[in-house]
Coordinates of N, CA, C and O and ligand atoms in Angstrom, one line a residue:
X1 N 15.4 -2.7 -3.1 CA 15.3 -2.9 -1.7 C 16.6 -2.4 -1.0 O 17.7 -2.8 -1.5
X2 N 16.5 -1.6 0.1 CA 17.4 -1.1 0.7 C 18.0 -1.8 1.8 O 19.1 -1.7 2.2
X3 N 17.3 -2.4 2.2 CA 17.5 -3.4 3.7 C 18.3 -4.7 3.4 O 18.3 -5.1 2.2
X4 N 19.0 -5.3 4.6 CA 18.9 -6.3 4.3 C 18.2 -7.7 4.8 O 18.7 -8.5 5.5
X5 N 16.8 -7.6 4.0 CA 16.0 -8.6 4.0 C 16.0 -9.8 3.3 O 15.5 -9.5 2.3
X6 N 16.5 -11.2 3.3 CA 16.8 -12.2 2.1 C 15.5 -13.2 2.6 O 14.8 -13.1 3.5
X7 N 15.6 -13.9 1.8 CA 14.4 -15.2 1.9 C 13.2 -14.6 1.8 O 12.4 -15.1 2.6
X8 N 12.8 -13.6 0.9 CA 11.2 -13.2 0.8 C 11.4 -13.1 0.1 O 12.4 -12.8 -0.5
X9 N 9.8 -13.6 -0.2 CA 8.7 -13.9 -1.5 C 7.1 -13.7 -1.2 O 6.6 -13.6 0.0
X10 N 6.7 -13.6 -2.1 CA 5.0 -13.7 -2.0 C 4.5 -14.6 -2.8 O 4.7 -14.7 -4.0
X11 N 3.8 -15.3 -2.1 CA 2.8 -16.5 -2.3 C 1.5 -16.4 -2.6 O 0.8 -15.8 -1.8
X12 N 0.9 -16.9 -3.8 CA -0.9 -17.6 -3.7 C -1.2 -17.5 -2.3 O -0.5 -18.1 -1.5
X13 N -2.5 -16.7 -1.7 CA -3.1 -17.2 -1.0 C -3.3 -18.6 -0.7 O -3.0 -19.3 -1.6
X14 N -3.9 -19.2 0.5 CA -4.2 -20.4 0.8 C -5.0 -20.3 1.9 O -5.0 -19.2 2.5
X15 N -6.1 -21.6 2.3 CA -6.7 -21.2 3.3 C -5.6 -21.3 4.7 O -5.8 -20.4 5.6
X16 N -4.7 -22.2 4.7 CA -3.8 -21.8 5.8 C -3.4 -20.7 6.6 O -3.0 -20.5 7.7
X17 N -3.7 -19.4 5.1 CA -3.0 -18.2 5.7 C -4.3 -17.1 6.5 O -4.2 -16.1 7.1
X18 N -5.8 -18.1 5.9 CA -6.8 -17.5 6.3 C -7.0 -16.3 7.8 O -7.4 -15.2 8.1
X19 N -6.5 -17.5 8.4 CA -6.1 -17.2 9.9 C -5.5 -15.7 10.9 O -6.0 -15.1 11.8
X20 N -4.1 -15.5 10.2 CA -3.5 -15.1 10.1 C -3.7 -13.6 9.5 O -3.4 -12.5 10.0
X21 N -4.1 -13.9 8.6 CA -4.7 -12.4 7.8 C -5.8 -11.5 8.4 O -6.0 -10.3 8.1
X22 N -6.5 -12.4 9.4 CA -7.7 -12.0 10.2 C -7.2 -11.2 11.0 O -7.4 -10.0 11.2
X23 N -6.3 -12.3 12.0 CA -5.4 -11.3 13.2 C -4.7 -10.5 13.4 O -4.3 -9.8 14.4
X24 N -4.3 -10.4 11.8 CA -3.3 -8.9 12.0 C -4.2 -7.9 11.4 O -4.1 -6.8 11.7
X25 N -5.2 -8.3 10.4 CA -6.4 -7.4 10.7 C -6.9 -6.8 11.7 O -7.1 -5.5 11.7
X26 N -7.2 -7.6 12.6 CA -8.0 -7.1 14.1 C -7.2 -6.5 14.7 O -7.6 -5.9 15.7
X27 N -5.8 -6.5 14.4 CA -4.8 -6.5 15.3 C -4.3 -4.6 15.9 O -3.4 -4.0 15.6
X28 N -5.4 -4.2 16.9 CA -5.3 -2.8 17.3 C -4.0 -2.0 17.0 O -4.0 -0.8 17.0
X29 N -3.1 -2.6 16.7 CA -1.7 -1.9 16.0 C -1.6 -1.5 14.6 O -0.8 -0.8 13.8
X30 N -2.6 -2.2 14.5 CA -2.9 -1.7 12.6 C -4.1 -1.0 11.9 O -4.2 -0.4 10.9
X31 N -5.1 -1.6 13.4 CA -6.3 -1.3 13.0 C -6.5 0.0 12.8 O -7.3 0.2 11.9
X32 N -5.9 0.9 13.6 CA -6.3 2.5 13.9 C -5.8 3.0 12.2 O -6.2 4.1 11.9
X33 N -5.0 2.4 11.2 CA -4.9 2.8 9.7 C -6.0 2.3 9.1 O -6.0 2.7 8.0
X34 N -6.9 1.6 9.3 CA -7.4 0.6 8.0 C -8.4 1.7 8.2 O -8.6 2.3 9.3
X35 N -9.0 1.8 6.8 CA -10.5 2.3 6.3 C -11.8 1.8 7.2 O -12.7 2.4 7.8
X36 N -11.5 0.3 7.1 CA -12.8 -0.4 7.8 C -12.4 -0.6 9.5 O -11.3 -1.1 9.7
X37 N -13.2 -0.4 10.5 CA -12.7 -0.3 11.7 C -13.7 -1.7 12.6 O -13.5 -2.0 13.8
X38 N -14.5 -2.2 11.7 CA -15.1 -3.6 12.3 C -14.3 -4.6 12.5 O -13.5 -5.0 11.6
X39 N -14.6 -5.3 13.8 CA -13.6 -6.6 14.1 C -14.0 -7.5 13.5 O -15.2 -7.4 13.3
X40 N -13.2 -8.6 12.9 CA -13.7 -9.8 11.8 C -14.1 -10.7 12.7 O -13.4 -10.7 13.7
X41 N -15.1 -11.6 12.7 CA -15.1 -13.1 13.7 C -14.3 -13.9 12.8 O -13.9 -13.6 11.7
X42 N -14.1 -14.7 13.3 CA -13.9 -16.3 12.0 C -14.7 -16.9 11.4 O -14.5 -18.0 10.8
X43 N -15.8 -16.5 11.6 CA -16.9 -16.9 10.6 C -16.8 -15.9 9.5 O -16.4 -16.3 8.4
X44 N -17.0 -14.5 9.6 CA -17.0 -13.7 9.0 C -15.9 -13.5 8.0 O -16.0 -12.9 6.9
X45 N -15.0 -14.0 8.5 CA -13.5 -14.3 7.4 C -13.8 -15.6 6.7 O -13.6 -15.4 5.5
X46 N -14.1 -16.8 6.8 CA -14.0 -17.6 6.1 C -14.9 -17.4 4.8 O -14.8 -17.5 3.6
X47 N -15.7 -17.0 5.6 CA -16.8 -16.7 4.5 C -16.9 -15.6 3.0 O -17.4 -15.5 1.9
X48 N -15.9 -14.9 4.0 CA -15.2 -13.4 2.6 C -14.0 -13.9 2.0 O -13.5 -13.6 0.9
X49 N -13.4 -15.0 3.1 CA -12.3 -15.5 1.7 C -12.4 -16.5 1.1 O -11.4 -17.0 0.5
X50 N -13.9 -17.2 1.2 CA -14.0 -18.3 0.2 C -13.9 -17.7 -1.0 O -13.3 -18.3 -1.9
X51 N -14.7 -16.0 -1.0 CA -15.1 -15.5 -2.2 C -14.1 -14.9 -2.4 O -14.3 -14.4 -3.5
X52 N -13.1 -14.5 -1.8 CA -11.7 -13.5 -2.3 C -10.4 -13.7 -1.7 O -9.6 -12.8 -1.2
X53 N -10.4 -15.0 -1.8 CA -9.2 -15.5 -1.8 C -7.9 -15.0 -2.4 O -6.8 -14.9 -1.9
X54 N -8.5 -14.9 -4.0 CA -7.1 -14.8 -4.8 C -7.1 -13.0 -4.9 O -6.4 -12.5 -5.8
X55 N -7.8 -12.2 -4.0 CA -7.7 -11.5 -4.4 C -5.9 -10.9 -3.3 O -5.4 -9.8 -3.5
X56 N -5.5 -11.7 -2.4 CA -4.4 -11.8 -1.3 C -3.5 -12.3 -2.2 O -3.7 -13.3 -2.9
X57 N -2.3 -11.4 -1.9 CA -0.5 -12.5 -1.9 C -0.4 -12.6 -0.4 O -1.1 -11.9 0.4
X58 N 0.5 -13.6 0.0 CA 1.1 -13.6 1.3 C 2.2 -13.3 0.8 O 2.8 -13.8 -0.2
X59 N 2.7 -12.2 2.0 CA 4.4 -12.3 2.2 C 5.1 -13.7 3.2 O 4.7 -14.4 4.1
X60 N 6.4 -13.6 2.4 CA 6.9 -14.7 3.9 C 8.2 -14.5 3.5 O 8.8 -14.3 2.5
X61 N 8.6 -14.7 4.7 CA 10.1 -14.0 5.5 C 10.4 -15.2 6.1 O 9.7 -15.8 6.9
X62 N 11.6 -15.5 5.6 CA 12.0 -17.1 6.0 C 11.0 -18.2 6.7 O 11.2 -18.8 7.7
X63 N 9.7 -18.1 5.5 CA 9.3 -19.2 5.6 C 7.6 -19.1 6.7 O 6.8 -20.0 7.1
X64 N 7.6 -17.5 6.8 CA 7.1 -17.2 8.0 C 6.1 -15.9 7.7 O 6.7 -15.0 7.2
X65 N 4.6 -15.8 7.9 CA 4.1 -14.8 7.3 C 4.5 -14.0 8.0 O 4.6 -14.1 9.2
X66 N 4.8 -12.8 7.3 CA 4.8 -11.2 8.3 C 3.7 -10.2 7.4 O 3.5 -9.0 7.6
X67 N 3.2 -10.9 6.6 CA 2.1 -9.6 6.1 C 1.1 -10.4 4.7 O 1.0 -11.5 4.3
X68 N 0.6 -8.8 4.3 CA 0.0 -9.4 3.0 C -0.3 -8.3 2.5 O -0.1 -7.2 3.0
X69 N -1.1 -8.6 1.0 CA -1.0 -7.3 0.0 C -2.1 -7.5 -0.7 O -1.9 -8.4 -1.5
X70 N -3.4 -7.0 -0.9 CA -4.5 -7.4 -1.5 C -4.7 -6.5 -2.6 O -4.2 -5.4 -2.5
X71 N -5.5 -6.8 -3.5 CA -5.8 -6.0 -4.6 C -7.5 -5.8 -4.6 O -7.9 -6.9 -5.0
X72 N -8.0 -5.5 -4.5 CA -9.4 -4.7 -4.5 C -10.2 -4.3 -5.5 O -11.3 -4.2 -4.9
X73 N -10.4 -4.1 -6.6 CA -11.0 -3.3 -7.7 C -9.8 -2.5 -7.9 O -9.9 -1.3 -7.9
X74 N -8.9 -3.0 -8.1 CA -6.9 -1.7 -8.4 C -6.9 -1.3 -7.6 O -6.2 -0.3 -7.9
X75 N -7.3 -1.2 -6.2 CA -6.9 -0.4 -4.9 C -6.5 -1.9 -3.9 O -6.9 -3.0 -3.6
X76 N -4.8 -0.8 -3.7 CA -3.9 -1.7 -3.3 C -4.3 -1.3 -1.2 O -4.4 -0.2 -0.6
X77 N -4.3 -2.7 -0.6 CA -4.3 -2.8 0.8 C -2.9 -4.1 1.5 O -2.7 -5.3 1.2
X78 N -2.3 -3.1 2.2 CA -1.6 -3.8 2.7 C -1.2 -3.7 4.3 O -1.4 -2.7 4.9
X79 N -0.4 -5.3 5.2 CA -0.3 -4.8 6.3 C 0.9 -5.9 6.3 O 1.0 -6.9 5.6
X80 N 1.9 -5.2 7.1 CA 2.9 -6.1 7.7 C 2.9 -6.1 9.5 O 2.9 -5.1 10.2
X81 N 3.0 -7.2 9.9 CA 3.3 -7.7 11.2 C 4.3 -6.7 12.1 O 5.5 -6.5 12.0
X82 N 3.4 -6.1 12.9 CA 3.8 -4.7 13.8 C 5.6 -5.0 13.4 O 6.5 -4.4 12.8
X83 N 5.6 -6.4 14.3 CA 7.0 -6.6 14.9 C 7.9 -7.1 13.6 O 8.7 -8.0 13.7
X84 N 7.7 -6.7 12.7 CA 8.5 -6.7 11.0 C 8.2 -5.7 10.7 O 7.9 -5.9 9.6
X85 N 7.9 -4.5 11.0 CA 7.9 -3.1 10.4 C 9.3 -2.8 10.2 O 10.2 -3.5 10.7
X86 N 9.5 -1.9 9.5 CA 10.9 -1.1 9.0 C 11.7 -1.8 8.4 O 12.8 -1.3 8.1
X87 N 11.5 -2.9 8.1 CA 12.3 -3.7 7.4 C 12.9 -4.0 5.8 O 13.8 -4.7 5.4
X88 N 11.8 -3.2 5.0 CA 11.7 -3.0 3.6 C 10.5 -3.9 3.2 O 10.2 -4.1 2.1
X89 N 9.9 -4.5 4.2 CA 8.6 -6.0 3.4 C 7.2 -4.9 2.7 O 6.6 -5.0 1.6
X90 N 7.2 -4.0 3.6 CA 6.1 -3.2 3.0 C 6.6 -2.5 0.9 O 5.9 -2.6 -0.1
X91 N 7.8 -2.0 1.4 CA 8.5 -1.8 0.0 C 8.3 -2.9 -1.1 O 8.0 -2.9 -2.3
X92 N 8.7 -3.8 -0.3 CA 8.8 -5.4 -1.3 C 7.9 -5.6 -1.7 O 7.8 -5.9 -2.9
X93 N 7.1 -5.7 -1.1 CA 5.1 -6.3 -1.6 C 4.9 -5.3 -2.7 O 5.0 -5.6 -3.9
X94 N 4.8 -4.2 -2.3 CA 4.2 -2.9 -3.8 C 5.3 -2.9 -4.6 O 5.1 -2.4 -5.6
X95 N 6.5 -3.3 -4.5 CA 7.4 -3.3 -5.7 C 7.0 -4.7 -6.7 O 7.1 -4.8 -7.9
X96 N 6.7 -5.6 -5.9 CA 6.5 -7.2 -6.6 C 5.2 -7.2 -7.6 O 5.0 -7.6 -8.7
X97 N 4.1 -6.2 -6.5 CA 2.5 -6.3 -7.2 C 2.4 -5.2 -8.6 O 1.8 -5.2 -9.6
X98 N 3.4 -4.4 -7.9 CA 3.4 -3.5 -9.7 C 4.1 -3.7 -10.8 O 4.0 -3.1 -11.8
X99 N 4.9 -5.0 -10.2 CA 5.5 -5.4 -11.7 C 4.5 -6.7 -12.7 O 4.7 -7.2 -13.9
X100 N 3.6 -7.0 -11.7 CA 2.0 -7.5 -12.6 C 1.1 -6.8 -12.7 O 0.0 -7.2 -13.1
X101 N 1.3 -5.4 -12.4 CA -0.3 -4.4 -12.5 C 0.5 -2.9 -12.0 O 0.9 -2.3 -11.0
X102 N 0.4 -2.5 -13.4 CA 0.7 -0.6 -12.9 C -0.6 0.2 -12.8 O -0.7 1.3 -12.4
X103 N -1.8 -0.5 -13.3 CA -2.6 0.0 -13.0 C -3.7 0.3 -11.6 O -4.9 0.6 -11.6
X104 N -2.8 0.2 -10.6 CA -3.1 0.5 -9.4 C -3.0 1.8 -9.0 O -2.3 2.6 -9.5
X105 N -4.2 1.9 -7.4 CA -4.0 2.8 -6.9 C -4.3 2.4 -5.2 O -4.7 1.3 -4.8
X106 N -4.0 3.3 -4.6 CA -4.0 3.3 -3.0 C -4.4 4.5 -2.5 O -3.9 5.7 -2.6
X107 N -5.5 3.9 -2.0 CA -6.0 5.1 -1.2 C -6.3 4.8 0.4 O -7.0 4.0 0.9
X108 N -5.4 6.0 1.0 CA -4.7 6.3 2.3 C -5.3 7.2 3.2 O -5.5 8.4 2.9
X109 N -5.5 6.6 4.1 CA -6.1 7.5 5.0 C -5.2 9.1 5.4 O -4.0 9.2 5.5
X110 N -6.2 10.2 5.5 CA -4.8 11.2 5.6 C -3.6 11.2 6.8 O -2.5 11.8 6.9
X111 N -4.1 10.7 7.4 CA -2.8 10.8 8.9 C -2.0 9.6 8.8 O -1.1 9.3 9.5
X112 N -2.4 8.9 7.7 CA -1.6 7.6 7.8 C 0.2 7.8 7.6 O 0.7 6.8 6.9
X113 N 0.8 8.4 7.8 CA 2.2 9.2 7.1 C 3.2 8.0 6.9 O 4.2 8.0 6.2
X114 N 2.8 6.8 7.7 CA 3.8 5.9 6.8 C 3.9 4.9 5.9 O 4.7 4.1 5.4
X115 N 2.3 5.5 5.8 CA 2.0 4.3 4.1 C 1.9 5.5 3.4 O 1.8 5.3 2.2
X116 N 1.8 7.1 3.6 CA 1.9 7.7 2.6 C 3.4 7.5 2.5 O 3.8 7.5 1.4
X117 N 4.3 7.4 3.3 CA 5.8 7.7 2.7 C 5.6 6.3 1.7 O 5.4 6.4 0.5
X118 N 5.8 4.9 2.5 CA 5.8 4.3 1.5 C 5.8 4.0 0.3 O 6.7 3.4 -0.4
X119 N 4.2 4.5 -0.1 CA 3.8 4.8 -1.7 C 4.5 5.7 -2.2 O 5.1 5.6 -3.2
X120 N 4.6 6.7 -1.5 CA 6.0 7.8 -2.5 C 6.8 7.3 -2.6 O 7.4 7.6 -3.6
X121 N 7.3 6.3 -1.8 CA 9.0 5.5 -2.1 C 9.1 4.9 -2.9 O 10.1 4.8 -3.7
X122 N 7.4 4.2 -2.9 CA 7.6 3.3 -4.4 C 7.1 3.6 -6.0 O 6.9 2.9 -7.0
X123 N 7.0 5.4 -5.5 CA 7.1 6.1 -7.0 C 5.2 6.4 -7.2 O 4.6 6.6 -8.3
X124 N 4.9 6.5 -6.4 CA 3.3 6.7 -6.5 C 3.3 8.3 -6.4 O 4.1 8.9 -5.7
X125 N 2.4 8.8 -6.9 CA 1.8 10.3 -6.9 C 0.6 10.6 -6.1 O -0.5 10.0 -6.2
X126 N 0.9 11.6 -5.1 CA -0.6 12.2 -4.7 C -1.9 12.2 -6.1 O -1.4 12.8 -7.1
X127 N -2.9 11.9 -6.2 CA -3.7 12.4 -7.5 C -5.1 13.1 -7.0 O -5.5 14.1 -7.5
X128 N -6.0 12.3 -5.8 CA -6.8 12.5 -6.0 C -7.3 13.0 -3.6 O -6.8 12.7 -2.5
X129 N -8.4 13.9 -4.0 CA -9.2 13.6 -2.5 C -10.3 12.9 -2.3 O -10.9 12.4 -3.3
X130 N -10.6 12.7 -1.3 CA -11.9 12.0 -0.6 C -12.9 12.6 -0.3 O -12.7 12.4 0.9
X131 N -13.7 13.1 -0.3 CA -14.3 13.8 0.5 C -15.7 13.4 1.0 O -16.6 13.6 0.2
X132 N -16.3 12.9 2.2 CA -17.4 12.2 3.2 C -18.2 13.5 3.7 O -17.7 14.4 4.4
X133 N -19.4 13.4 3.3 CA -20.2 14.0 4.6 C -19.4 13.8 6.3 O -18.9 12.8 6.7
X134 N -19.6 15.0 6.9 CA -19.4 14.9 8.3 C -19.8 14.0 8.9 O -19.7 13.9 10.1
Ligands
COA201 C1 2.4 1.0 6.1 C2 3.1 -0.3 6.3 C3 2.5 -1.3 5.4 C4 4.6 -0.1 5.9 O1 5.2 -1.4 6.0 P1 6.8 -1.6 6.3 O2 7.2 -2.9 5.9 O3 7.0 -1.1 7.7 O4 7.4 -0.5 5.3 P2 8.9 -0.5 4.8 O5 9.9 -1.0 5.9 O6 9.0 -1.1 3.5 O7 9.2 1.1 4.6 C5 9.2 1.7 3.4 C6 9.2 3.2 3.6 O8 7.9 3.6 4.1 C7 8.2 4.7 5.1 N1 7.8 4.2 6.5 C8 7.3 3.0 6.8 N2 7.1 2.9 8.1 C9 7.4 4.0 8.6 C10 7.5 4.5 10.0 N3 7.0 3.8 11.0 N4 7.9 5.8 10.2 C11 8.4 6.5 9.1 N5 8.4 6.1 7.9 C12 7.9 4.9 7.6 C13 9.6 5.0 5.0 O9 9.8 6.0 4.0 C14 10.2 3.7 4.6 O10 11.4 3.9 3.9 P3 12.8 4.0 4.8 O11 12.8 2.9 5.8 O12 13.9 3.9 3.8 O13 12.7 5.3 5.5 C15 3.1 -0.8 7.8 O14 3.5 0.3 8.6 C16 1.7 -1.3 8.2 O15 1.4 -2.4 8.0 N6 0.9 -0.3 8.7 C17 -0.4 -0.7 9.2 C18 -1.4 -0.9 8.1 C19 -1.5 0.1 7.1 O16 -1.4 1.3 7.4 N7 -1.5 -0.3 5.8 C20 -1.6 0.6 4.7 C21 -3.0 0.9 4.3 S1 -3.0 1.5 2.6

């Protein structure tokens, strides 16, 4: 880690952090990267994280969530809290999750350029395309 960020860790999910994971979901600052572009209710979140709970770490930054890092079928999703960007937490999460699983991958939307820098920071390779019907 290049920054100086101290007091972070990642945590077990919990339903406490249910909440939170939603909003920065929904959260139009992030949304315009994610794959999936539907707004969550809070029904619709409780209900996907009864069943995938453990699939979330939380980040926390003295004590305080600023993001999260989920694992998928080995496809890595992550988001940090607009107003904690640049800080190294995005670094920190994919550096922590690959030292319990190298067998990950992330797949990135193409304009996304700062989770593609990211993943190159954290030693990831271009490998594969996508390619969708129009
Ligand atoms: C992508 C994202 C997770 C990065 O998190 P972050 O905590 O800001 O990233 P870091 O501070 O750890 O940055 C690590 C590296 O990524 C690149 N990077 C991250 N944000 C960048 C930005 N806004 N502009 C340019 N480079 C950026 C840089 O190379 C940076 O290293 P540097 O600061 O030494 O130049 C964050 O921007 C985010 O939550 N975006 C919205 C959701 C998203 O796109 N998720 C990824 C889906 S796979």
């Amino acid at each position: 880690m290049n920054k100086t960020i101290n007091n972070i860790k990642l945590v077990k999910n919990e339903t406490k952090y249910w909440e939170s994971i939603r909003k920065l979901k929904n959260n139009p600052l992030v949304k315009k990267n994610s794959i999936s572009q539907e707004y969550i209710t809070k029904e619709q979140q409780k209900k996907y994280m009864k069943q995938n709970n453990d699939i979330f770490h939380i980040c926390l930054l003295n004590d305080e969530f600023v993001g999260y890092i989920r694992i998928l079928n080995d496809d890595i999703g992550l988001i940090v809290e607009p107003n904690k960007q640049r800080l190294g937490i995005g670094e920190f999460m994919v550096k922590e999750i690959l030292k319990q699983n190298k067998n990950i991958i992330a797949k990135i939307k193409i304009n996304n350029i700062n989770s593609i820098k990211l993943f190159e920071k954290c030693g990831f390779k271009k490998k594969y395309y996508i390619y969708e019907p129009k």
